[in-house]
Amino acid sequence: MMSTQRNLPEAMFFDMDGTLFQTETVLLPAYHATFDALREKGLYAGETPPEERILGALGMLLEHIWQRVMPDASMEARLAADELLLKFQMEGLQQGQGKLYEGVAETLQALKDKGIRLFVASNGLEDYVGHVTEAMGLSHLFEDLYSAGKYQTKSKVDLVKIALETHGIESAWMVGDRSSDVEAGLKNNLTVAACDYAGFREAGELEGAHIRIRSFAELLEYV
C-alpha cells in the first residue's frame, strides 16, 4: 500500500453525520416524533414525509433540509421542527441510542497517536455536534469542534477556512461523505478523503476527491 500513502498532514477535519456517526440510529426515531409533535401543535397536517427525504438531506444546512423535507410548510413549522428534532435527538442520545461506524474510535485514536490534530467540521447545530461527540466517547480525541450552528457559516468552505486560520494549520485533510465536504476540502487546498459507506450521497457527489474509502479504518492505509 506504500504507493498510495501521502505525507502526514498536520490536521484532519471530519464531518459528523455519515462519516463518524451512523446518524439514522438517532435521527429516524426523532424524525417521526417530530412530525407527531408538529401535528399535535397544529403546525403540520398529513402523513410524515418519507424517511428518504431527510436521509438524502444529511450534510445540508438545516434551513435547506426543511425546504427539502416539507417544501410547503410554514416558516413557523420549520422553526418548530428544528427545535423538536434537536430535542428528540438529545433525548435519544441520553437513552443510549446512536452508533459510530465500525472502527471510528480506534482509527481516530491511531491518527492522534501519529501526532495528527483532529477536528470536527459539521453543518449541524452546536448542541447536536457536542452531544454526539460526548455521548459517543470521542471528546478527548478532538482538539476542537466546528459547527455551522456555532459559527453561522453559510457553507462548509467558510467553516473549514475559519478553523484553519484560527489554529494556524498549513496542511490538512477533509474527511466526509457529501459534496459539501469535497468542496470544503478542495477550495481550502486540502487533501479530500471521501467516505463511500453511509449511502446518503447522490451520484457524482464525491467527484474530485483524492481518496475514496469504503470503511473508516481504511484511512490508516493512506497516512
PDB file of C-alpha atoms in Angstrom:
ATOM      1  CA  MET A   1       0.000   0.000   0.000  1.00  0.00           C
ATOM      2  CA  MET A   2       3.042   2.318   0.154  1.00  0.00           C
ATOM      3  CA  SER A   3       2.321   3.785  -3.288  1.00  0.00           C
ATOM      4  CA  THR A   4      -0.985   5.181  -2.049  1.00  0.00           C
ATOM      5  CA  GLN A   5       0.448   6.833   1.042  1.00  0.00           C
ATOM      6  CA  ARG A   6       0.603  10.608   1.328  1.00  0.00           C
ATOM      7  CA  ASN A   7       2.586  12.943   3.543  1.00  0.00           C
ATOM      8  CA  LEU A   8       1.374  13.046   7.117  1.00  0.00           C
ATOM      9  CA  PRO A   9      -0.966  16.039   7.461  1.00  0.00           C
ATOM     10  CA  GLU A  10      -0.778  18.411  10.387  1.00  0.00           C
ATOM     11  CA  ALA A  11      -4.530  18.056  10.958  1.00  0.00           C
ATOM     12  CA  MET A  12      -7.679  16.277   9.810  1.00  0.00           C
ATOM     13  CA  PHE A  13     -11.219  17.646   9.698  1.00  0.00           C
ATOM     14  CA  PHE A  14     -14.091  15.199   9.961  1.00  0.00           C
ATOM     15  CA  ASP A  15     -17.697  15.579   9.002  1.00  0.00           C
ATOM     16  CA  MET A  16     -20.010  14.085  11.652  1.00  0.00           C
ATOM     17  CA  ASP A  17     -23.152  12.602  10.066  1.00  0.00           C
ATOM     18  CA  GLY A  18     -22.489   9.784   7.622  1.00  0.00           C
ATOM     19  CA  THR A  19     -18.741   9.914   8.329  1.00  0.00           C
ATOM     20  CA  LEU A  20     -18.173   9.250  12.041  1.00  0.00           C
ATOM     21  CA  PHE A  21     -21.737   8.788  13.261  1.00  0.00           C
ATOM     22  CA  GLN A  22     -24.490   6.484  11.964  1.00  0.00           C
ATOM     23  CA  THR A  23     -26.956   9.350  12.079  1.00  0.00           C
ATOM     24  CA  GLU A  24     -30.043   7.349  11.256  1.00  0.00           C
ATOM     25  CA  THR A  25     -29.717   5.422  14.538  1.00  0.00           C
ATOM     26  CA  VAL A  26     -30.799   8.585  16.401  1.00  0.00           C
ATOM     27  CA  LEU A  27     -32.314  10.628  13.600  1.00  0.00           C
ATOM     28  CA  LEU A  28     -35.146   8.411  12.413  1.00  0.00           C
ATOM     29  CA  PRO A  29     -36.894   7.874  15.784  1.00  0.00           C
ATOM     30  CA  ALA A  30     -36.544  11.649  16.399  1.00  0.00           C
ATOM     31  CA  TYR A  31     -37.850  12.431  12.898  1.00  0.00           C
ATOM     32  CA  HIS A  32     -41.076  10.505  13.460  1.00  0.00           C
ATOM     33  CA  ALA A  33     -41.519  12.010  16.937  1.00  0.00           C
ATOM     34  CA  THR A  34     -41.022  15.499  15.444  1.00  0.00           C
ATOM     35  CA  PHE A  35     -43.862  15.100  12.950  1.00  0.00           C
ATOM     36  CA  ASP A  36     -46.139  13.623  15.626  1.00  0.00           C
ATOM     37  CA  ALA A  37     -45.470  16.741  17.715  1.00  0.00           C
ATOM     38  CA  LEU A  38     -45.960  19.122  14.767  1.00  0.00           C
ATOM     39  CA  ARG A  39     -49.350  17.548  14.076  1.00  0.00           C
ATOM     40  CA  GLU A  40     -50.291  17.851  17.760  1.00  0.00           C
ATOM     41  CA  LYS A  41     -49.389  21.556  17.666  1.00  0.00           C
ATOM     42  CA  GLY A  42     -51.449  22.060  14.510  1.00  0.00           C
ATOM     43  CA  LEU A  43     -48.365  23.097  12.543  1.00  0.00           C
ATOM     44  CA  TYR A  44     -48.446  20.224  10.086  1.00  0.00           C
ATOM     45  CA  ALA A  45     -51.197  18.138   8.514  1.00  0.00           C
ATOM     46  CA  GLY A  46     -50.901  14.881   6.601  1.00  0.00           C
ATOM     47  CA  GLU A  47     -48.507  11.984   6.598  1.00  0.00           C
ATOM     48  CA  THR A  48     -44.904  12.182   7.779  1.00  0.00           C
ATOM     49  CA  PRO A  49     -42.723  12.758   4.674  1.00  0.00           C
ATOM     50  CA  PRO A  50     -40.709   9.709   3.538  1.00  0.00           C
ATOM     51  CA  GLU A  51     -37.525   8.990   5.521  1.00  0.00           C
ATOM     52  CA  GLU A  52     -35.529   9.163   2.270  1.00  0.00           C
ATOM     53  CA  ARG A  53     -36.088  12.923   2.181  1.00  0.00           C
ATOM     54  CA  ILE A  54     -34.300  13.604   5.445  1.00  0.00           C
ATOM     55  CA  LEU A  55     -31.623  10.956   4.876  1.00  0.00           C
ATOM     56  CA  GLY A  56     -30.887  12.451   1.457  1.00  0.00           C
ATOM     57  CA  ALA A  57     -30.580  15.909   3.032  1.00  0.00           C
ATOM     58  CA  LEU A  58     -28.000  14.942   5.669  1.00  0.00           C
ATOM     59  CA  GLY A  59     -24.987  17.209   5.497  1.00  0.00           C
ATOM     60  CA  MET A  60     -27.025  20.193   4.332  1.00  0.00           C
ATOM     61  CA  LEU A  61     -27.680  23.272   6.430  1.00  0.00           C
ATOM     62  CA  LEU A  62     -30.873  22.969   8.494  1.00  0.00           C
ATOM     63  CA  GLU A  63     -32.806  25.580   6.526  1.00  0.00           C
ATOM     64  CA  HIS A  64     -32.171  23.608   3.329  1.00  0.00           C
ATOM     65  CA  ILE A  65     -33.099  20.315   4.996  1.00  0.00           C
ATOM     66  CA  TRP A  66     -36.602  21.524   5.866  1.00  0.00           C
ATOM     67  CA  GLN A  67     -37.089  23.107   2.436  1.00  0.00           C
ATOM     68  CA  ARG A  68     -36.447  19.660   1.018  1.00  0.00           C
ATOM     69  CA  VAL A  69     -38.387  17.633   3.607  1.00  0.00           C
ATOM     70  CA  MET A  70     -41.536  19.797   3.767  1.00  0.00           C
ATOM     71  CA  PRO A  71     -41.422  22.360   0.946  1.00  0.00           C
ATOM     72  CA  ASP A  72     -44.999  23.588   1.513  1.00  0.00           C
ATOM     73  CA  ALA A  73     -44.766  24.042   5.288  1.00  0.00           C
ATOM     74  CA  SER A  74     -44.799  27.442   7.005  1.00  0.00           C
ATOM     75  CA  MET A  75     -41.685  29.084   8.408  1.00  0.00           C
ATOM     76  CA  GLU A  76     -43.217  28.602  11.867  1.00  0.00           C
ATOM     77  CA  ALA A  77     -43.473  24.851  11.240  1.00  0.00           C
ATOM     78  CA  ARG A  78     -39.862  24.675  10.013  1.00  0.00           C
ATOM     79  CA  LEU A  79     -38.519  26.564  13.026  1.00  0.00           C
ATOM     80  CA  ALA A  80     -40.533  24.330  15.368  1.00  0.00           C
ATOM     81  CA  ALA A  81     -39.194  21.270  13.519  1.00  0.00           C
ATOM     82  CA  ASP A  82     -35.614  22.500  14.128  1.00  0.00           C
ATOM     83  CA  GLU A  83     -36.199  22.663  17.880  1.00  0.00           C
ATOM     84  CA  LEU A  84     -38.176  19.437  18.126  1.00  0.00           C
ATOM     85  CA  LEU A  85     -35.741  17.360  16.084  1.00  0.00           C
ATOM     86  CA  LEU A  86     -32.821  18.522  18.232  1.00  0.00           C
ATOM     87  CA  LYS A  87     -34.779  17.862  21.435  1.00  0.00           C
ATOM     88  CA  PHE A  88     -35.748  14.321  20.415  1.00  0.00           C
ATOM     89  CA  GLN A  89     -32.219  13.536  19.192  1.00  0.00           C
ATOM     90  CA  MET A  90     -30.736  14.723  22.502  1.00  0.00           C
ATOM     91  CA  GLU A  91     -33.225  12.521  24.380  1.00  0.00           C
ATOM     92  CA  GLY A  92     -32.308   9.584  22.159  1.00  0.00           C
ATOM     93  CA  LEU A  93     -28.598  10.044  22.842  1.00  0.00           C
ATOM     94  CA  GLN A  94     -29.269  10.225  26.591  1.00  0.00           C
ATOM     95  CA  GLN A  95     -31.211   6.964  26.335  1.00  0.00           C
ATOM     96  CA  GLY A  96     -28.246   5.267  24.700  1.00  0.00           C
ATOM     97  CA  GLN A  97     -29.369   5.416  21.075  1.00  0.00           C
ATOM     98  CA  GLY A  98     -26.763   6.098  18.424  1.00  0.00           C
ATOM     99  CA  LYS A  99     -23.817   4.225  16.909  1.00  0.00           C
ATOM    100  CA  LEU A 100     -20.490   5.101  15.374  1.00  0.00           C
ATOM    101  CA  TYR A 101     -19.404   3.466  12.139  1.00  0.00           C
ATOM    102  CA  GLU A 102     -17.176   0.469  12.666  1.00  0.00           C
ATOM    103  CA  GLY A 103     -13.578   1.312  13.554  1.00  0.00           C
ATOM    104  CA  VAL A 104     -14.139   5.038  14.122  1.00  0.00           C
ATOM    105  CA  ALA A 105     -12.910   5.314  17.718  1.00  0.00           C
ATOM    106  CA  GLU A 106      -9.882   3.071  17.159  1.00  0.00           C
ATOM    107  CA  THR A 107      -8.900   4.812  13.912  1.00  0.00           C
ATOM    108  CA  LEU A 108      -9.195   8.298  15.399  1.00  0.00           C
ATOM    109  CA  GLN A 109      -7.011   7.193  18.316  1.00  0.00           C
ATOM    110  CA  ALA A 110      -4.414   5.779  15.897  1.00  0.00           C
ATOM    111  CA  LEU A 111      -4.363   9.053  13.916  1.00  0.00           C
ATOM    112  CA  LYS A 112      -3.986  11.075  17.117  1.00  0.00           C
ATOM    113  CA  ASP A 113      -1.149   8.777  18.198  1.00  0.00           C
ATOM    114  CA  LYS A 114       0.637   9.709  14.945  1.00  0.00           C
ATOM    115  CA  GLY A 115       0.535  13.333  16.096  1.00  0.00           C
ATOM    116  CA  ILE A 116      -2.271  14.464  13.781  1.00  0.00           C
ATOM    117  CA  ARG A 117      -4.552  17.175  15.222  1.00  0.00           C
ATOM    118  CA  LEU A 118      -8.214  16.148  14.928  1.00  0.00           C
ATOM    119  CA  PHE A 119     -11.232  18.423  14.437  1.00  0.00           C
ATOM    120  CA  VAL A 120     -14.927  18.062  13.622  1.00  0.00           C
ATOM    121  CA  ALA A 121     -16.393  20.261  10.858  1.00  0.00           C
ATOM    122  CA  SER A 122     -20.152  19.803  10.635  1.00  0.00           C
ATOM    123  CA  ASN A 123     -23.096  21.677   9.130  1.00  0.00           C
ATOM    124  CA  GLY A 124     -25.130  20.692  12.210  1.00  0.00           C
ATOM    125  CA  LEU A 125     -26.166  22.624  15.299  1.00  0.00           C
ATOM    126  CA  GLU A 126     -23.581  23.272  18.014  1.00  0.00           C
ATOM    127  CA  ASP A 127     -25.535  21.357  20.700  1.00  0.00           C
ATOM    128  CA  TYR A 128     -26.063  18.372  18.426  1.00  0.00           C
ATOM    129  CA  VAL A 129     -22.402  18.102  17.407  1.00  0.00           C
ATOM    130  CA  GLY A 130     -21.237  18.487  21.014  1.00  0.00           C
ATOM    131  CA  HIS A 131     -23.730  15.980  22.407  1.00  0.00           C
ATOM    132  CA  VAL A 132     -22.942  13.328  19.783  1.00  0.00           C
ATOM    133  CA  THR A 133     -19.191  13.719  20.331  1.00  0.00           C
ATOM    134  CA  GLU A 134     -19.631  13.369  24.079  1.00  0.00           C
ATOM    135  CA  ALA A 135     -22.216  10.572  24.014  1.00  0.00           C
ATOM    136  CA  MET A 136     -20.054   8.516  21.645  1.00  0.00           C
ATOM    137  CA  GLY A 137     -16.988   8.927  23.900  1.00  0.00           C
ATOM    138  CA  LEU A 138     -14.928  10.890  21.362  1.00  0.00           C
ATOM    139  CA  SER A 139     -14.471  14.239  23.158  1.00  0.00           C
ATOM    140  CA  HIS A 140     -10.900  13.527  24.291  1.00  0.00           C
ATOM    141  CA  LEU A 141      -9.783  12.869  20.710  1.00  0.00           C
ATOM    142  CA  PHE A 142     -10.730  16.226  19.192  1.00  0.00           C
ATOM    143  CA  GLU A 143      -8.889  19.484  19.657  1.00  0.00           C
ATOM    144  CA  ASP A 144     -11.989  21.500  18.714  1.00  0.00           C
ATOM    145  CA  LEU A 145     -15.495  21.140  17.229  1.00  0.00           C
ATOM    146  CA  TYR A 146     -16.607  23.395  14.386  1.00  0.00           C
ATOM    147  CA  SER A 147     -20.310  23.595  13.557  1.00  0.00           C
ATOM    148  CA  ALA A 148     -22.281  25.784  11.176  1.00  0.00           C
ATOM    149  CA  GLY A 149     -24.676  26.366  14.074  1.00  0.00           C
ATOM    150  CA  LYS A 150     -21.969  27.911  16.238  1.00  0.00           C
ATOM    151  CA  TYR A 151     -20.188  29.962  13.583  1.00  0.00           C
ATOM    152  CA  GLN A 152     -23.285  30.831  11.488  1.00  0.00           C
ATOM    153  CA  THR A 153     -21.469  29.909   8.290  1.00  0.00           C
ATOM    154  CA  LYS A 154     -23.367  29.541   5.022  1.00  0.00           C
ATOM    155  CA  SER A 155     -21.045  26.871   3.662  1.00  0.00           C
ATOM    156  CA  LYS A 156     -18.585  24.313   4.954  1.00  0.00           C
ATOM    157  CA  VAL A 157     -15.884  26.025   2.859  1.00  0.00           C
ATOM    158  CA  ASP A 158     -16.104  29.025   5.213  1.00  0.00           C
ATOM    159  CA  LEU A 159     -16.292  26.856   8.327  1.00  0.00           C
ATOM    160  CA  VAL A 160     -13.084  24.973   7.490  1.00  0.00           C
ATOM    161  CA  LYS A 161     -11.346  28.220   6.494  1.00  0.00           C
ATOM    162  CA  ILE A 162     -12.128  29.686   9.941  1.00  0.00           C
ATOM    163  CA  ALA A 163     -10.716  26.574  11.633  1.00  0.00           C
ATOM    164  CA  LEU A 164      -7.534  26.586   9.537  1.00  0.00           C
ATOM    165  CA  GLU A 165      -6.873  30.252  10.287  1.00  0.00           C
ATOM    166  CA  THR A 166      -7.756  30.003  13.982  1.00  0.00           C
ATOM    167  CA  HIS A 167      -5.344  27.136  14.579  1.00  0.00           C
ATOM    168  CA  GLY A 168      -2.631  28.197  12.113  1.00  0.00           C
ATOM    169  CA  ILE A 169      -2.830  24.925  10.192  1.00  0.00           C
ATOM    170  CA  GLU A 170      -0.775  24.640   6.992  1.00  0.00           C
ATOM    171  CA  SER A 171      -1.594  21.119   5.806  1.00  0.00           C
ATOM    172  CA  ALA A 172      -4.775  19.156   6.440  1.00  0.00           C
ATOM    173  CA  TRP A 173      -7.253  16.615   5.137  1.00  0.00           C
ATOM    174  CA  MET A 174     -11.027  16.932   4.891  1.00  0.00           C
ATOM    175  CA  VAL A 175     -12.812  13.635   5.529  1.00  0.00           C
ATOM    176  CA  GLY A 176     -16.524  13.414   4.704  1.00  0.00           C
ATOM    177  CA  ASP A 177     -19.304  11.811   2.698  1.00  0.00           C
ATOM    178  CA  ARG A 178     -21.075  14.652   0.852  1.00  0.00           C
ATOM    179  CA  SER A 179     -20.331  17.164  -1.910  1.00  0.00           C
ATOM    180  CA  SER A 180     -20.127  19.923   0.740  1.00  0.00           C
ATOM    181  CA  ASP A 181     -17.148  18.081   2.276  1.00  0.00           C
ATOM    182  CA  VAL A 182     -15.397  17.653  -1.077  1.00  0.00           C
ATOM    183  CA  GLU A 183     -15.954  21.338  -1.882  1.00  0.00           C
ATOM    184  CA  ALA A 184     -14.742  22.437   1.572  1.00  0.00           C
ATOM    185  CA  GLY A 185     -11.546  20.469   1.100  1.00  0.00           C
ATOM    186  CA  LEU A 186     -10.776  21.453  -2.483  1.00  0.00           C
ATOM    187  CA  LYS A 187     -11.481  25.178  -2.013  1.00  0.00           C
ATOM    188  CA  ASN A 188      -9.204  25.246   1.033  1.00  0.00           C
ATOM    189  CA  ASN A 189      -6.452  23.298  -0.809  1.00  0.00           C
ATOM    190  CA  LEU A 190      -6.770  20.243   1.420  1.00  0.00           C
ATOM    191  CA  THR A 191      -6.486  16.568   0.584  1.00  0.00           C
ATOM    192  CA  VAL A 192     -10.025  15.171   0.390  1.00  0.00           C
ATOM    193  CA  ALA A 193     -10.846  11.673   1.649  1.00  0.00           C
ATOM    194  CA  ALA A 194     -14.391  10.736   0.617  1.00  0.00           C
ATOM    195  CA  CYS A 195     -16.297   8.224   2.730  1.00  0.00           C
ATOM    196  CA  ASP A 196     -18.326   5.955   0.483  1.00  0.00           C
ATOM    197  CA  TYR A 197     -20.114   3.779   3.030  1.00  0.00           C
ATOM    198  CA  ALA A 198     -23.058   5.726   4.502  1.00  0.00           C
ATOM    199  CA  GLY A 199     -25.321   5.568   1.473  1.00  0.00           C
ATOM    200  CA  PHE A 200     -26.738   9.103   1.860  1.00  0.00           C
ATOM    201  CA  ARG A 201     -24.927  10.600  -1.116  1.00  0.00           C
ATOM    202  CA  GLU A 202     -26.268  11.090  -4.618  1.00  0.00           C
ATOM    203  CA  ALA A 203     -24.476  10.055  -7.813  1.00  0.00           C
ATOM    204  CA  GLY A 204     -21.419  12.180  -8.591  1.00  0.00           C
ATOM    205  CA  GLU A 205     -21.245  13.869  -5.190  1.00  0.00           C
ATOM    206  CA  LEU A 206     -17.762  12.605  -4.402  1.00  0.00           C
ATOM    207  CA  GLU A 207     -16.176  13.588  -7.727  1.00  0.00           C
ATOM    208  CA  GLY A 208     -12.888  15.392  -7.240  1.00  0.00           C
ATOM    209  CA  ALA A 209     -11.921  13.629  -4.005  1.00  0.00           C
ATOM    210  CA  HIS A 210      -8.293  12.469  -3.864  1.00  0.00           C
ATOM    211  CA  ILE A 211      -9.063   9.307  -1.906  1.00  0.00           C
ATOM    212  CA  ARG A 212     -12.186   7.152  -1.550  1.00  0.00           C
ATOM    213  CA  ILE A 213     -12.601   4.844   1.400  1.00  0.00           C
ATOM    214  CA  ARG A 214     -15.150   2.033   1.848  1.00  0.00           C
ATOM    215  CA  SER A 215     -14.627   1.788   5.596  1.00  0.00           C
ATOM    216  CA  PHE A 216     -13.384   4.345   8.105  1.00  0.00           C
ATOM    217  CA  ALA A 217     -10.369   2.274   9.147  1.00  0.00           C
ATOM    218  CA  GLU A 218      -9.133   2.387   5.528  1.00  0.00           C
ATOM    219  CA  LEU A 219      -7.911   5.939   6.254  1.00  0.00           C
ATOM    220  CA  LEU A 220      -4.901   4.441   8.011  1.00  0.00           C
ATOM    221  CA  GLU A 221      -3.698   2.899   4.751  1.00  0.00           C
ATOM    222  CA  TYR A 222      -3.105   6.360   3.339  1.00  0.00           C
ATOM    223  CA  VAL A 223      -1.180   8.046   6.166  1.00  0.00           C
TER     224      VAL A 223
END
